[in-house]
């Protein structure tokens, strides 16, 4: 179940983080690369799906 949920939750976090880091709210700071945003999203998505599923 964890393997099925992880990609969906990661995609949600990637969408949120990508939009935030490319929005005007984050413009004053140094931009984060797309690869770094994906790695952060994958890690957070993995942790959240792990906690939600309790495995």
N, CA, C and O atoms as CSV, one atom per row, in Angstrom:
chain,resi,resn,atom,element,x,y,z
A,1,UNK,N,N,0.825,-1.199,0.000
A,1,UNK,CA,C,0.000,0.000,0.000
A,1,UNK,C,C,0.865,1.257,0.000
A,1,UNK,O,O,0.545,2.253,-0.649
A,2,UNK,N,N,1.972,1.185,0.747
A,2,UNK,CA,C,2.907,2.312,0.806
A,2,UNK,C,C,3.444,2.641,-0.581
A,2,UNK,O,O,3.539,3.810,-0.955
A,3,UNK,N,N,3.799,1.595,-1.349
A,3,UNK,CA,C,4.350,1.795,-2.696
A,3,UNK,C,C,3.312,2.441,-3.617
A,3,UNK,O,O,3.672,3.220,-4.499
A,4,UNK,N,N,2.034,2.126,-3.421
A,4,UNK,CA,C,0.982,2.721,-4.248
A,4,UNK,C,C,0.694,4.165,-3.860
A,4,UNK,O,O,0.420,4.991,-4.730
A,5,UNK,N,N,0.751,4.484,-2.575
A,5,UNK,CA,C,0.390,5.822,-2.099
A,5,UNK,C,C,1.518,6.829,-2.288
A,5,UNK,O,O,1.260,8.011,-2.518
A,6,UNK,N,N,2.767,6.375,-2.195
A,6,UNK,CA,C,3.911,7.285,-2.225
A,6,UNK,C,C,3.959,8.171,-3.474
A,6,UNK,O,O,4.149,9.379,-3.333
A,7,UNK,N,N,3.796,7.631,-4.695
A,7,UNK,CA,C,3.867,8.506,-5.883
A,7,UNK,C,C,2.788,9.586,-5.901
A,7,UNK,O,O,3.055,10.711,-6.322
A,8,UNK,N,N,1.591,9.269,-5.458
A,8,UNK,CA,C,0.503,10.257,-5.468
A,8,UNK,C,C,0.760,11.367,-4.460
A,8,UNK,O,O,0.595,12.546,-4.771
A,9,UNK,N,N,1.164,10.989,-3.252
A,9,UNK,CA,C,1.440,11.985,-2.211
A,9,UNK,C,C,2.658,12.820,-2.607
A,9,UNK,O,O,2.678,14.029,-2.380
A,10,UNK,N,N,3.671,12.185,-3.194
A,10,UNK,CA,C,4.855,12.909,-3.656
A,10,UNK,C,C,4.480,13.915,-4.733
A,10,UNK,O,O,4.988,15.037,-4.737
A,11,UNK,N,N,3.594,13.527,-5.648
A,11,UNK,CA,C,3.168,14.446,-6.705
A,11,UNK,C,C,2.464,15.662,-6.116
A,11,UNK,O,O,2.680,16.782,-6.578
A,12,UNK,N,N,1.623,15.457,-5.100
A,12,UNK,CA,C,0.917,16.573,-4.455
A,12,UNK,C,C,1.932,17.529,-3.830
A,12,UNK,O,O,1.834,18.742,-4.014
A,13,UNK,N,N,2.906,16.989,-3.094
A,13,UNK,CA,C,3.922,17.843,-2.473
A,13,UNK,C,C,4.787,18.531,-3.525
A,13,UNK,O,O,5.155,19.695,-3.367
A,14,UNK,N,N,5.115,17.799,-4.614
A,14,UNK,CA,C,5.914,18.417,-5.677
A,14,UNK,C,C,5.164,19.604,-6.268
A,14,UNK,O,O,5.754,20.660,-6.494
A,15,UNK,N,N,3.872,19.438,-6.521
A,15,UNK,CA,C,3.055,20.505,-7.095
A,15,UNK,C,C,3.033,21.723,-6.169
A,15,UNK,O,O,3.195,22.858,-6.618
A,16,UNK,N,N,2.833,21.473,-4.877
A,16,UNK,CA,C,2.780,22.570,-3.893
A,16,UNK,C,C,4.135,23.265,-3.796
A,16,UNK,O,O,4.216,24.490,-3.889
A,17,UNK,N,N,5.199,22.483,-3.610
A,17,UNK,CA,C,6.544,23.070,-3.468
A,17,UNK,C,C,6.967,23.792,-4.740
A,17,UNK,O,O,7.534,24.883,-4.671
A,18,UNK,N,N,6.696,23.192,-5.913
A,18,UNK,CA,C,7.097,23.791,-7.178
A,18,UNK,C,C,6.422,25.141,-7.365
A,18,UNK,O,O,7.062,26.121,-7.748
A,19,UNK,N,N,5.123,25.183,-7.093
A,19,UNK,CA,C,4.396,26.447,-7.233
A,19,UNK,C,C,4.856,27.482,-6.217
A,19,UNK,O,O,4.932,28.670,-6.531
A,20,UNK,N,N,5.166,27.036,-4.995
A,20,UNK,CA,C,5.615,27.988,-3.978
A,20,UNK,C,C,6.983,28.568,-4.331
A,20,UNK,O,O,7.173,29.784,-4.284
A,21,UNK,N,N,7.930,27.706,-4.683
A,21,UNK,CA,C,9.293,28.168,-4.952
A,21,UNK,C,C,9.402,28.958,-6.247
A,21,UNK,O,O,10.390,29.663,-6.453
A,22,UNK,N,N,8.401,28.855,-7.131
A,22,UNK,CA,C,8.404,29.637,-8.360
A,22,UNK,C,C,7.430,30.806,-8.300
A,22,UNK,O,O,7.219,31.493,-9.299
A,23,UNK,N,N,6.836,31.033,-7.128
A,23,UNK,CA,C,5.869,32.121,-6.996
A,23,UNK,C,C,6.549,33.416,-6.577
A,23,UNK,O,O,7.741,33.433,-6.269
A,24,UNK,N,N,5.791,34.487,-6.570
A,24,UNK,CA,C,6.336,35.791,-6.194
A,24,UNK,C,C,6.657,35.848,-4.705
A,24,UNK,O,O,7.452,36.686,-4.281
A,25,UNK,N,N,6.052,34.971,-3.904
A,25,UNK,CA,C,6.319,34.957,-2.465
A,25,UNK,C,C,7.765,34.559,-2.184
A,25,UNK,O,O,8.328,34.945,-1.160
A,26,UNK,N,N,8.364,33.794,-3.084
A,26,UNK,CA,C,9.727,33.291,-2.868
A,26,UNK,C,C,10.749,34.038,-3.721
A,26,UNK,O,O,11.927,33.680,-3.725
A,27,UNK,N,N,10.317,35.068,-4.441
A,27,UNK,CA,C,11.186,35.741,-5.404
A,27,UNK,C,C,12.415,36.396,-4.801
A,27,UNK,O,O,13.447,36.487,-5.465
A,28,UNK,N,N,12.330,36.854,-3.565
A,28,UNK,CA,C,13.452,37.561,-2.968
A,28,UNK,C,C,14.632,36.669,-2.658
A,28,UNK,O,O,15.742,37.164,-2.464
A,29,UNK,N,N,14.418,35.354,-2.607
A,29,UNK,CA,C,15.481,34.422,-2.223
A,29,UNK,C,C,16.064,33.723,-3.449
A,29,UNK,O,O,15.502,33.775,-4.543
A,30,UNK,N,N,17.179,33.084,-3.240
A,30,UNK,CA,C,17.835,32.350,-4.326
A,30,UNK,C,C,16.958,31.187,-4.777
A,30,UNK,O,O,16.464,30.441,-3.931
A,31,UNK,N,N,16.748,31.005,-6.081
A,31,UNK,CA,C,15.860,29.927,-6.533
A,31,UNK,C,C,16.444,28.542,-6.263
A,31,UNK,O,O,17.659,28.350,-6.275
A,32,UNK,N,N,15.567,27.601,-6.024
A,32,UNK,CA,C,15.963,26.207,-5.790
A,32,UNK,C,C,15.795,25.459,-7.106
A,32,UNK,O,O,14.820,25.673,-7.826
A,33,UNK,N,N,16.742,24.584,-7.417
A,33,UNK,CA,C,16.678,23.849,-8.686
A,33,UNK,C,C,15.507,22.864,-8.681
A,33,UNK,O,O,15.045,22.431,-7.625
A,34,UNK,N,N,15.037,22.520,-9.884
A,34,UNK,CA,C,13.918,21.587,-10.010
A,34,UNK,C,C,14.271,20.217,-9.433
A,34,UNK,O,O,13.420,19.538,-8.859
A,35,UNK,N,N,15.528,19.821,-9.587
A,35,UNK,CA,C,15.962,18.520,-9.057
A,35,UNK,C,C,15.873,18.509,-7.536
A,35,UNK,O,O,15.442,17.520,-6.943
A,36,UNK,N,N,16.281,19.614,-6.903
A,36,UNK,CA,C,16.221,19.712,-5.446
A,36,UNK,C,C,14.780,19.705,-4.956
A,36,UNK,O,O,14.469,19.087,-3.938
A,37,UNK,N,N,13.902,20.393,-5.680
A,37,UNK,CA,C,12.477,20.400,-5.318
A,37,UNK,C,C,11.914,18.981,-5.402
A,37,UNK,O,O,11.137,18.571,-4.541
A,38,UNK,N,N,12.304,18.228,-6.440
A,38,UNK,CA,C,11.816,16.864,-6.580
A,38,UNK,C,C,12.319,15.974,-5.447
A,38,UNK,O,O,11.555,15.166,-4.919
A,39,UNK,N,N,13.581,16.105,-5.067
A,39,UNK,CA,C,14.146,15.287,-3.989
A,39,UNK,C,C,13.450,15.591,-2.665
A,39,UNK,O,O,13.119,14.679,-1.908
A,40,UNK,N,N,13.229,16.883,-2.390
A,40,UNK,CA,C,12.516,17.273,-1.163
A,40,UNK,C,C,11.106,16.695,-1.181
A,40,UNK,O,O,10.642,16.170,-0.169
A,41,UNK,N,N,10.419,16.783,-2.320
A,41,UNK,CA,C,9.057,16.268,-2.438
A,41,UNK,C,C,9.013,14.761,-2.231
A,41,UNK,O,O,8.121,14.250,-1.554
A,42,UNK,N,N,9.976,14.046,-2.812
A,42,UNK,CA,C,10.011,12.590,-2.666
A,42,UNK,C,C,10.238,12.199,-1.208
A,42,UNK,O,O,9.611,11.266,-0.706
A,43,UNK,N,N,11.133,12.912,-0.532
A,43,UNK,CA,C,11.408,12.611,0.874
A,43,UNK,C,C,10.191,12.903,1.747
A,43,UNK,O,O,9.794,12.074,2.564
A,44,UNK,N,N,9.601,14.089,1.569
A,44,UNK,CA,C,8.429,14.452,2.373
A,44,UNK,C,C,7.254,13.538,2.049
A,44,UNK,O,O,6.541,13.102,2.952
A,45,UNK,N,N,7.048,13.245,0.772
A,45,UNK,CA,C,5.972,12.335,0.382
A,45,UNK,C,C,6.147,10.952,0.976
A,45,UNK,O,O,5.176,10.330,1.406
A,46,UNK,N,N,7.377,10.470,1.002
A,46,UNK,CA,C,7.661,9.164,1.604
A,46,UNK,C,C,7.377,9.162,3.097
A,46,UNK,O,O,6.771,8.223,3.614
A,47,UNK,N,N,7.806,10.197,3.785
A,47,UNK,CA,C,7.580,10.285,5.235
A,47,UNK,C,C,6.084,10.385,5.547
A,47,UNK,O,O,5.581,9.696,6.434
A,48,UNK,N,N,5.381,11.245,4.812
A,48,UNK,CA,C,3.950,11.428,5.065
A,48,UNK,C,C,3.167,10.158,4.769
A,48,UNK,O,O,2.302,9.778,5.557
A,49,UNK,N,N,3.447,9.490,3.655
A,49,UNK,CA,C,2.714,8.261,3.345
A,49,UNK,C,C,3.075,7.173,4.338
A,49,UNK,O,O,2.225,6.348,4.672
A,50,UNK,N,N,4.308,7.146,4.822
A,50,UNK,CA,C,4.723,6.178,5.829
A,50,UNK,C,C,3.934,6.395,7.125
A,50,UNK,O,O,3.464,5.437,7.740
A,51,UNK,N,N,3.794,7.653,7.533
A,51,UNK,CA,C,3.057,7.978,8.755
A,51,UNK,C,C,1.565,7.696,8.590
A,51,UNK,O,O,0.940,7.122,9.482
A,52,UNK,N,N,0.988,8.101,7.444
A,52,UNK,CA,C,-0.449,7.899,7.229
A,52,UNK,C,C,-0.823,6.424,7.179
A,52,UNK,O,O,-1.871,6.029,7.692
A,53,UNK,N,N,0.023,5.613,6.566
A,53,UNK,CA,C,-0.288,4.192,6.447
A,53,UNK,C,C,0.166,3.397,7.657
A,53,UNK,O,O,-0.298,2.277,7.870
A,54,UNK,N,N,1.067,3.960,8.452
A,54,UNK,CA,C,1.491,3.319,9.691
A,54,UNK,C,C,2.235,2.005,9.510
A,54,UNK,O,O,2.108,1.083,10.315
A,55,UNK,N,N,3.014,1.938,8.435
A,55,UNK,CA,C,3.762,0.696,8.176
A,55,UNK,C,C,5.148,0.823,8.777
A,55,UNK,O,O,5.951,-0.105,8.680
